[in-house]
Short mmCIF file of C-alpha atoms in Angstrom, two decimals:
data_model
loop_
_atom_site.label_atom_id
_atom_site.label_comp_id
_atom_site.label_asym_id
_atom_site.label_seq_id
_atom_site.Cartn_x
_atom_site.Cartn_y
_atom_site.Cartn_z
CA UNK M 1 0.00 0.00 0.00
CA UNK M 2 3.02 2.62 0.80
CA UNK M 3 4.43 1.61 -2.76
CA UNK M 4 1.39 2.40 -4.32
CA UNK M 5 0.38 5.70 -2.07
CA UNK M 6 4.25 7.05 -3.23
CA UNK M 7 4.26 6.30 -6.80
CA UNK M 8 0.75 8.28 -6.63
CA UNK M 9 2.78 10.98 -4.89
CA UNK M 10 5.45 10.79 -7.60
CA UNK M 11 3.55 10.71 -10.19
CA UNK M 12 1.03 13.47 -9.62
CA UNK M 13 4.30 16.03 -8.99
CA UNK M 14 5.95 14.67 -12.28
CA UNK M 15 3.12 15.64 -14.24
CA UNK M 16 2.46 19.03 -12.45
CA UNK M 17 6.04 19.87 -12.69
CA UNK M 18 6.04 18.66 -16.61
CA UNK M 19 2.37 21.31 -17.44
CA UNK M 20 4.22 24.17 -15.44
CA UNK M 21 6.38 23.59 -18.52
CA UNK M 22 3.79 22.64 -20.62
CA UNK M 23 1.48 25.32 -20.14
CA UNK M 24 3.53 28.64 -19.00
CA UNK M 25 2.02 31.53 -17.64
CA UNK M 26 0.80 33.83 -20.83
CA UNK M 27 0.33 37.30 -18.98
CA UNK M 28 2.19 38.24 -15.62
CA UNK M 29 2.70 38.37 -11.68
CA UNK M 30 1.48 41.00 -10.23
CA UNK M 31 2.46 41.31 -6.23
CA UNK M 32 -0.68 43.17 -4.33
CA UNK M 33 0.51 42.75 -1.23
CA UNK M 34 1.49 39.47 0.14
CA UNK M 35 0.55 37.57 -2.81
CA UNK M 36 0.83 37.78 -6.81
CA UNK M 37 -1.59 37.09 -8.90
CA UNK M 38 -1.65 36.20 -13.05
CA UNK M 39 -3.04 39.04 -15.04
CA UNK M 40 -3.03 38.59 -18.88
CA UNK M 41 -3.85 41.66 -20.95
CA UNK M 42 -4.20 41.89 -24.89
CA UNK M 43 -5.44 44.25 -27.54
CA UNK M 44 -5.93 48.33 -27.12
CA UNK M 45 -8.84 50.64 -26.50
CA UNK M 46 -10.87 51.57 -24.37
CA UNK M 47 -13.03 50.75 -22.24
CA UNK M 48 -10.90 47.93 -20.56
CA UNK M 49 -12.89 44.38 -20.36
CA UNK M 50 -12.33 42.43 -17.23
CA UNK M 51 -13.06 38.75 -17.48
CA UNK M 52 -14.04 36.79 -13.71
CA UNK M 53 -14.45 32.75 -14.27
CA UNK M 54 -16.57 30.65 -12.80
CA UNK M 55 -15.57 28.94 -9.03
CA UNK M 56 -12.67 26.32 -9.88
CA UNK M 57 -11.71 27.84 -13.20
CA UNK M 58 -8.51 29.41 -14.40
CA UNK M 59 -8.39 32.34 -16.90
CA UNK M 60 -7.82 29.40 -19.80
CA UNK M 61 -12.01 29.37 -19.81
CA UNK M 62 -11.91 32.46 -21.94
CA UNK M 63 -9.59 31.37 -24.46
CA UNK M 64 -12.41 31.65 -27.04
CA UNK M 65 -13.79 34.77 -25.88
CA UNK M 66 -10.43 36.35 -25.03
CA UNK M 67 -8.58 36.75 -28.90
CA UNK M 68 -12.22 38.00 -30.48
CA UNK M 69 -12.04 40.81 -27.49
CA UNK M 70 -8.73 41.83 -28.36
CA UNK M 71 -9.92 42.47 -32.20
CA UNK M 72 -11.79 45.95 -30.89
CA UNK M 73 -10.45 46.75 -27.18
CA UNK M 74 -8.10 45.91 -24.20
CA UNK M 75 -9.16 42.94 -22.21
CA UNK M 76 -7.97 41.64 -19.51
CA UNK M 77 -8.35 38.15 -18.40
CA UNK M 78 -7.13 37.06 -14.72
CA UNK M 79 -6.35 33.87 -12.04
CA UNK M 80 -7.94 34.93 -8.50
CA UNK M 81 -5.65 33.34 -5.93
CA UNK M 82 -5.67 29.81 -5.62
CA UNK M 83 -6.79 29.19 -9.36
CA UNK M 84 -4.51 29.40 -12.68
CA UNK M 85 -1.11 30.93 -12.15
CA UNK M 86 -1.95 32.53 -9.00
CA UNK M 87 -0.44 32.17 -5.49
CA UNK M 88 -2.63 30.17 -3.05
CA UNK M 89 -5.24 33.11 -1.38
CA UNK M 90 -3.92 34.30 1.92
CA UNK M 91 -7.80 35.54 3.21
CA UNK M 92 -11.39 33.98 3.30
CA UNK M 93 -12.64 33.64 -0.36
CA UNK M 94 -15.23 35.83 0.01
CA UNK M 95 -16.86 38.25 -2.72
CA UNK M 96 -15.28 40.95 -0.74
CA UNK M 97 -11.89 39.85 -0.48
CA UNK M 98 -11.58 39.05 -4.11
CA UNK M 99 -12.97 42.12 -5.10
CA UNK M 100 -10.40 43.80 -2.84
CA UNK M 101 -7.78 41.92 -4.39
CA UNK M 102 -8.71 42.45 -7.87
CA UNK M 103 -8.61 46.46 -7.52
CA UNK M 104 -5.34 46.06 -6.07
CA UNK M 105 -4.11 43.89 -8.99
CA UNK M 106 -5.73 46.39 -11.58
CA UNK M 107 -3.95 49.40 -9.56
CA UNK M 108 -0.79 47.25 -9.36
CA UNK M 109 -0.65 45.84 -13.29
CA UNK M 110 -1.86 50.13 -14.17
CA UNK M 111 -4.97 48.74 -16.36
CA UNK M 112 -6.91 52.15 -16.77
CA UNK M 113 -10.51 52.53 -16.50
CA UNK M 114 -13.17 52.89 -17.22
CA UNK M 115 -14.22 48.92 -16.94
CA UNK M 116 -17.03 46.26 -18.62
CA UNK M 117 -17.33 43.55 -16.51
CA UNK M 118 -17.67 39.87 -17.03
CA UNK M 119 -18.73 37.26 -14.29
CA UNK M 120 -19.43 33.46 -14.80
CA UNK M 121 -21.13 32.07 -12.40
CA UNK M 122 -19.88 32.75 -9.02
CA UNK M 123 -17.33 35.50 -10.67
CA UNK M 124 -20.89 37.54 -11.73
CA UNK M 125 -20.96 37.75 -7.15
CA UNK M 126 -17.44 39.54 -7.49
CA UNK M 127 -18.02 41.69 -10.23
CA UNK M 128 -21.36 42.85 -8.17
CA UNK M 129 -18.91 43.59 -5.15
CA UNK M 130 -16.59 45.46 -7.49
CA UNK M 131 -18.82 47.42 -9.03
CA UNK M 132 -21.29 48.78 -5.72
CA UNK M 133 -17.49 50.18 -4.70
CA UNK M 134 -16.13 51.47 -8.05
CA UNK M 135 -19.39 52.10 -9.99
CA UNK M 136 -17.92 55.48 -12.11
CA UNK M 137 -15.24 52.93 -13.15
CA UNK M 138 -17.56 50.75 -14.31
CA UNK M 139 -19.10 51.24 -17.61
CA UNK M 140 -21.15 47.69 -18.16
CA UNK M 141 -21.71 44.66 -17.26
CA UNK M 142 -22.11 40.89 -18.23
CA UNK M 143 -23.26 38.19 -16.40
CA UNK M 144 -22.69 34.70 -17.99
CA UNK M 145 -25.18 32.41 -16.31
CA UNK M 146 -24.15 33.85 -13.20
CA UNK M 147 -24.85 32.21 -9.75
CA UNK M 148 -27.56 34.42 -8.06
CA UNK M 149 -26.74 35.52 -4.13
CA UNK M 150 -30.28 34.24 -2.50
CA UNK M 151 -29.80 31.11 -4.66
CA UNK M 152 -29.12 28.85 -1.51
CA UNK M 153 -32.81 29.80 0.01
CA UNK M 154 -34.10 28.99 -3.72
CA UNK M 155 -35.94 25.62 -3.77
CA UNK M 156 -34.33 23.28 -5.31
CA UNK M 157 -30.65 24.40 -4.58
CA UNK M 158 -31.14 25.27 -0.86
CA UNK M 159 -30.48 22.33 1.35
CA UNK M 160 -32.99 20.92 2.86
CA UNK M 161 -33.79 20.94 6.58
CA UNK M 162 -34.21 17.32 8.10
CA UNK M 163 -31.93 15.11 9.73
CA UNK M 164 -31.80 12.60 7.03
CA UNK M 165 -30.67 15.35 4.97
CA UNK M 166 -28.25 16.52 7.26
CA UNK M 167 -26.60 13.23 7.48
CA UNK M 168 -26.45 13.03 3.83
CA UNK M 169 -24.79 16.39 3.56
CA UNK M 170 -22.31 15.54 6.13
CA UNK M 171 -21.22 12.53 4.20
CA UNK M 172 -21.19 13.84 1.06
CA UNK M 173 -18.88 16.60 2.84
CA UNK M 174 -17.08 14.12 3.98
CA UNK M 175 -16.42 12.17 0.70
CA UNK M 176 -15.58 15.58 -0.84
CA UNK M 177 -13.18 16.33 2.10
CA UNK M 178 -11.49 12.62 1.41
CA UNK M 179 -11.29 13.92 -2.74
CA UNK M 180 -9.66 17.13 -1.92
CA UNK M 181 -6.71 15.07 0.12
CA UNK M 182 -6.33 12.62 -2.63
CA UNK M 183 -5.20 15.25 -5.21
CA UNK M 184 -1.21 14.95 -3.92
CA UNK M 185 -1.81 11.77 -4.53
CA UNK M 186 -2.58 11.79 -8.34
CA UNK M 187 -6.06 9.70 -7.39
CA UNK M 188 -8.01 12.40 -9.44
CA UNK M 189 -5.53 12.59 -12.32
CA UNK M 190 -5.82 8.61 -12.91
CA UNK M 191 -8.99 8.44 -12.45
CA UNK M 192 -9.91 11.51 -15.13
CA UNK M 193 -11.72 13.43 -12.99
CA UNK M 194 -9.61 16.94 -13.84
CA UNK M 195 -10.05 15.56 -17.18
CA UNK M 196 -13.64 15.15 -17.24
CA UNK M 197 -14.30 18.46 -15.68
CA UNK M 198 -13.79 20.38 -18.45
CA UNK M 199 -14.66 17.78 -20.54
CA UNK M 200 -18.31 18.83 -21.77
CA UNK M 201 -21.18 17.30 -23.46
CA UNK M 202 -21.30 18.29 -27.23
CA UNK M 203 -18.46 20.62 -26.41
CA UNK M 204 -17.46 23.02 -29.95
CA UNK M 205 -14.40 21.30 -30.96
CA UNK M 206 -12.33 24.42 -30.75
CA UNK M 207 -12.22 23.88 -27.18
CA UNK M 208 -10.62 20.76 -27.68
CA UNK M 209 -7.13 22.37 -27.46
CA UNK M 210 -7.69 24.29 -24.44
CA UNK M 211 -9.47 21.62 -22.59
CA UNK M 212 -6.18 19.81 -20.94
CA UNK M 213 -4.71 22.99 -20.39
CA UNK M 214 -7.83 23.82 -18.52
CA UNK M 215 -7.86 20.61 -16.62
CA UNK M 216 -4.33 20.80 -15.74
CA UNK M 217 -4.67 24.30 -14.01
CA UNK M 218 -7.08 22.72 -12.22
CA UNK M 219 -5.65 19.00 -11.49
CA UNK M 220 -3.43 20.94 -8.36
CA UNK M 221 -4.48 20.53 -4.20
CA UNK M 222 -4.25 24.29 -4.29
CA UNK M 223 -7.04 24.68 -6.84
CA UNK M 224 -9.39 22.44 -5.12
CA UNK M 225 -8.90 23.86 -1.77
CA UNK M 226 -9.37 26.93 -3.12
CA UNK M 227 -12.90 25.83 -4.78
CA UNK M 228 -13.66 24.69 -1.41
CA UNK M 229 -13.09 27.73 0.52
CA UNK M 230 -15.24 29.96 -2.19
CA UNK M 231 -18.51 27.64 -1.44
CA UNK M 232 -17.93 27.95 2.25
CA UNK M 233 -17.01 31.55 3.17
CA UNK M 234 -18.96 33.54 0.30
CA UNK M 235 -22.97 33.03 1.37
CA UNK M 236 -24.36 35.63 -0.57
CA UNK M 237 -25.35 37.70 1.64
CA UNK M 238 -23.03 40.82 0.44
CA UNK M 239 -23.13 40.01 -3.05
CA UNK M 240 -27.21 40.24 -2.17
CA UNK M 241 -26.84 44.03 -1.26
CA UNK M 242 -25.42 45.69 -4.23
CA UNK M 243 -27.19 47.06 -6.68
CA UNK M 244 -29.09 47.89 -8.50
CA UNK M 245 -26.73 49.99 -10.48
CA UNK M 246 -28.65 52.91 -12.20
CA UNK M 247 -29.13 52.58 -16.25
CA UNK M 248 -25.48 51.00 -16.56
CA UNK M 249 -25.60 48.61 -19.78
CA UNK M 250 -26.07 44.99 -18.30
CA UNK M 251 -26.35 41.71 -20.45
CA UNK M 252 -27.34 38.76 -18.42
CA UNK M 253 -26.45 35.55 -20.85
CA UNK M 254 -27.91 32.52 -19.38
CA UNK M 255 -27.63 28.77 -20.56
CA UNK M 256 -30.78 26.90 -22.48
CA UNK M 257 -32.59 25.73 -20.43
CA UNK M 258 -33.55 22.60 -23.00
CA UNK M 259 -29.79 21.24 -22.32
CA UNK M 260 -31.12 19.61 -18.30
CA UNK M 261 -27.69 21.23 -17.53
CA UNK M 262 -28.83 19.92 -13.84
CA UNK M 263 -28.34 16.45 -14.57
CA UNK M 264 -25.66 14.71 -11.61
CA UNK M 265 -27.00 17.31 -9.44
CA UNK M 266 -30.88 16.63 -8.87
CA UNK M 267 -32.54 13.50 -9.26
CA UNK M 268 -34.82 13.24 -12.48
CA UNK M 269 -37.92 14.62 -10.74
CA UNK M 270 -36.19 17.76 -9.43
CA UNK M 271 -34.35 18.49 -13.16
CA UNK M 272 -37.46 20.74 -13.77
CA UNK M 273 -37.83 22.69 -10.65
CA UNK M 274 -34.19 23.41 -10.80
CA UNK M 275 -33.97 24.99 -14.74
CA UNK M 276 -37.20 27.29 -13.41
CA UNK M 277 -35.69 28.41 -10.75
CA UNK M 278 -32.77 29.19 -12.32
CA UNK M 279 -34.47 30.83 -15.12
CA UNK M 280 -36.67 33.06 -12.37
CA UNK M 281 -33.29 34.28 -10.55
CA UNK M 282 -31.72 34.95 -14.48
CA UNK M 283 -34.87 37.23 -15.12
CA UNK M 284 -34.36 38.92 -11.17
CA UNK M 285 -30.88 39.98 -11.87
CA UNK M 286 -31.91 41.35 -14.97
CA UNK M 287 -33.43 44.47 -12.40
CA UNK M 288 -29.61 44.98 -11.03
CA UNK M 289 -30.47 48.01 -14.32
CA UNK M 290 -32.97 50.12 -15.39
CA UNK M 291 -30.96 49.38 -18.86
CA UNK M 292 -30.72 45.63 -19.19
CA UNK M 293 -31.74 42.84 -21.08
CA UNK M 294 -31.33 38.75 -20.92
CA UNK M 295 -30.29 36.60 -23.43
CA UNK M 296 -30.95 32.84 -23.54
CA UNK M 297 -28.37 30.94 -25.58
CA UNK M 298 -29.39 28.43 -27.34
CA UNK M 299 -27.80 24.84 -27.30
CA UNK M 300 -25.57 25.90 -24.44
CA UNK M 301 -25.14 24.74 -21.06
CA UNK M 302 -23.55 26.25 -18.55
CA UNK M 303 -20.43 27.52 -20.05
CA UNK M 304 -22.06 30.21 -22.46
CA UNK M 305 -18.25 31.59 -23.08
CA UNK M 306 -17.60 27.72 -24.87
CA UNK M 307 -20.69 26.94 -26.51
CA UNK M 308 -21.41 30.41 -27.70
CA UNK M 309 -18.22 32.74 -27.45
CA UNK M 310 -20.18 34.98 -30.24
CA UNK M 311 -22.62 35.92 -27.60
CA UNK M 312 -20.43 36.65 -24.86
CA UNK M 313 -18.02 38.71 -27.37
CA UNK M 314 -21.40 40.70 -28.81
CA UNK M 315 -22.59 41.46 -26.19
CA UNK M 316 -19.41 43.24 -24.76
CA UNK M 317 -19.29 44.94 -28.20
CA UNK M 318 -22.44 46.24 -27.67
CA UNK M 319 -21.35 48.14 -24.26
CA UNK M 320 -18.17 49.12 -25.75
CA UNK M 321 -19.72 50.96 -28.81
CA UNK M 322 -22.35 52.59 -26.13
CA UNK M 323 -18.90 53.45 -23.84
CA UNK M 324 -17.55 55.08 -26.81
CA UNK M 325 -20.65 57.07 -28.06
CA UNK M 326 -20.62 55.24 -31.25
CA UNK M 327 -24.07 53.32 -30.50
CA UNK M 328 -26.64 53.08 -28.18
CA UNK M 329 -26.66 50.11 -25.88
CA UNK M 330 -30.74 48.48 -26.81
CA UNK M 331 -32.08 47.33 -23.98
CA UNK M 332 -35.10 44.85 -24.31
CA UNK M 333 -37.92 44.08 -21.96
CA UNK M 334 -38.55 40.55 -23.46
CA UNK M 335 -35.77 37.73 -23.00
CA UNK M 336 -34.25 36.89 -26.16
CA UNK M 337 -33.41 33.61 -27.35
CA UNK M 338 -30.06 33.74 -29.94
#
């Protein structure tokens, strides 16, 4: 059993140590204080566009979005600590830390304002943060099927109350706890779990040669821990106070709901309950502006910025041009389905 527990060992460093070389880091450190964290910035213009991923993901997620950006402005794309090329966090991962940590990294790597936004999924919580505290920075937002704060005390995401329930969410805690401490030794790596993760159903074929650089970003003890810690210390309840934010441009992208992107999460009879509700909190952030509008993509789950770059990259054209004065951002009362 020792034999088997070191070779693990071994091999999970070997093939860490071989994707640092593999994959090197494509933008820079920037030290904020106590910690650096990977910033990678391309193209010119302005307004700058700041990209925030989703809770385990690195700044590879927006390889498709990121080069389309850089055809008509800056954009910068970035690891929060713990994830990508960052140093491990030294604070609770909370939406107020990490917004605190990204102004310090924009101040510290001189990216000039003003900013559009982009949050996926638990990112579109730190963006939220960011912008309540620097809203004449902030010129627009996008949320990409963004996580919404109350969404814990949603039925059917919010955990139930009994003690059958309880016990069930203390083992499954417990299982996850027991998967976090098997990452060292390379148990996740052989048995394809970093590799499934961003591994996706239909998945556009161009992501195909991003995918293991995603996976091995993530395929690390710091990166899990890391996940961990965002679920645990960020409730909501912060995120839940900002807004809304005036007539600033907002486009809230949100997955098709025809894709069951709920499946492994609920059981069959809950699949329904939990696209609705998602749908309902999608049409409530929609109010974060009095200049907004929500579009459903269609044929995409979860990650919008993979199945349908186009979107994500139109729709921060479309605050850009209104930034600049060259068009009018066109808000819509009715949800659009592209």
């Amino acid at each position: 059993m020792a034999l088997i527990v070191a070779a693990g060992a071994v091999f999970q460093l070997s093939m860490t140590q071989l994707e640092s070389h593999r994959y090197p880091l494509p933008g820079k450190l920037v030290d904020i204080g106590g910690l650096r964290l990977h910033i990678n910035c391309t193209g010119a213009g302005s307004p700058t566009v700041i990209m925030e991923a989703g809770p385990n993901d690195s700044s590879v997620i927006w390889q498709l979005v990121q080069p389309e950006i850089t055809r008509f402005t800056r954009i910068c794309s970035y690891d929060r600590a713990g994830l990508g090329w960052s140093d491990a966090p030294n604070e609770p991962r909370t939406s107020s830390n990490i917004a605190d940590e990204l102004d310090r990294l924009l101040t510290g790597s001189a990216v000039p304002d003003p900013y559009v936004l982009v949050g996926h999924d638990f990112g579109g919580l730190n963006i939220r943060v960011f912008t309540a505290r620097h809203r004449k920075q902030v010129v627009g937002m996008v949320l990409v099927d963004s996580v919404h704060p109350d969404m814990r005390h949603r039925l059917p995401f919010s955990p139930p109350a009994g003690d059958r329930d309880r016990f069930h969410r203390a083992v499954s805690a417990a299982i996850y706890h027991a998967m976090i401490w098997s990452v060292p030794l390379g148990v996740p790596r052989i048995l394809g779990w970093c590799r499934n993760t961003y591994t996706f159903p239909n998945q556009p074929r161009e992501w195909a040669r991003f995918a293991p650089e995603a996976a091995a970003q993530y395929c690390r003890l710091q990166a899990w821990r890391t996940e961990q810690a965002q679920g645990t210390d960020e409730d909501g309840s912060l995120p839940a106070t900002t807004g809304p934010f005036g007539d600033m441009p907002l486009v809230v992208l949100s997955h098709d709901p025809q894709v069951n992107d709920f499946r492994g999460f609920f059981p069959a009879a809950d699949l329904a309950k939990a696209e609705r509700a998602w749908s309902e909190m999608q049409e409530e952030l929609r109010g974060l502006s009095s200049r907004s509008k929500r579009i459903v993509a269609k044929g995409s789950y979860h990650w919008v910025q993979i199945y349908r770059p186009e979107l994500v990259v139109a729709a921060v054209q479309e605050i850009v041009n209104d930034a600049r004065g060259t068009a009018p951002f066109q808000a819509d009362p009715k949800t659009e389905y592209k």
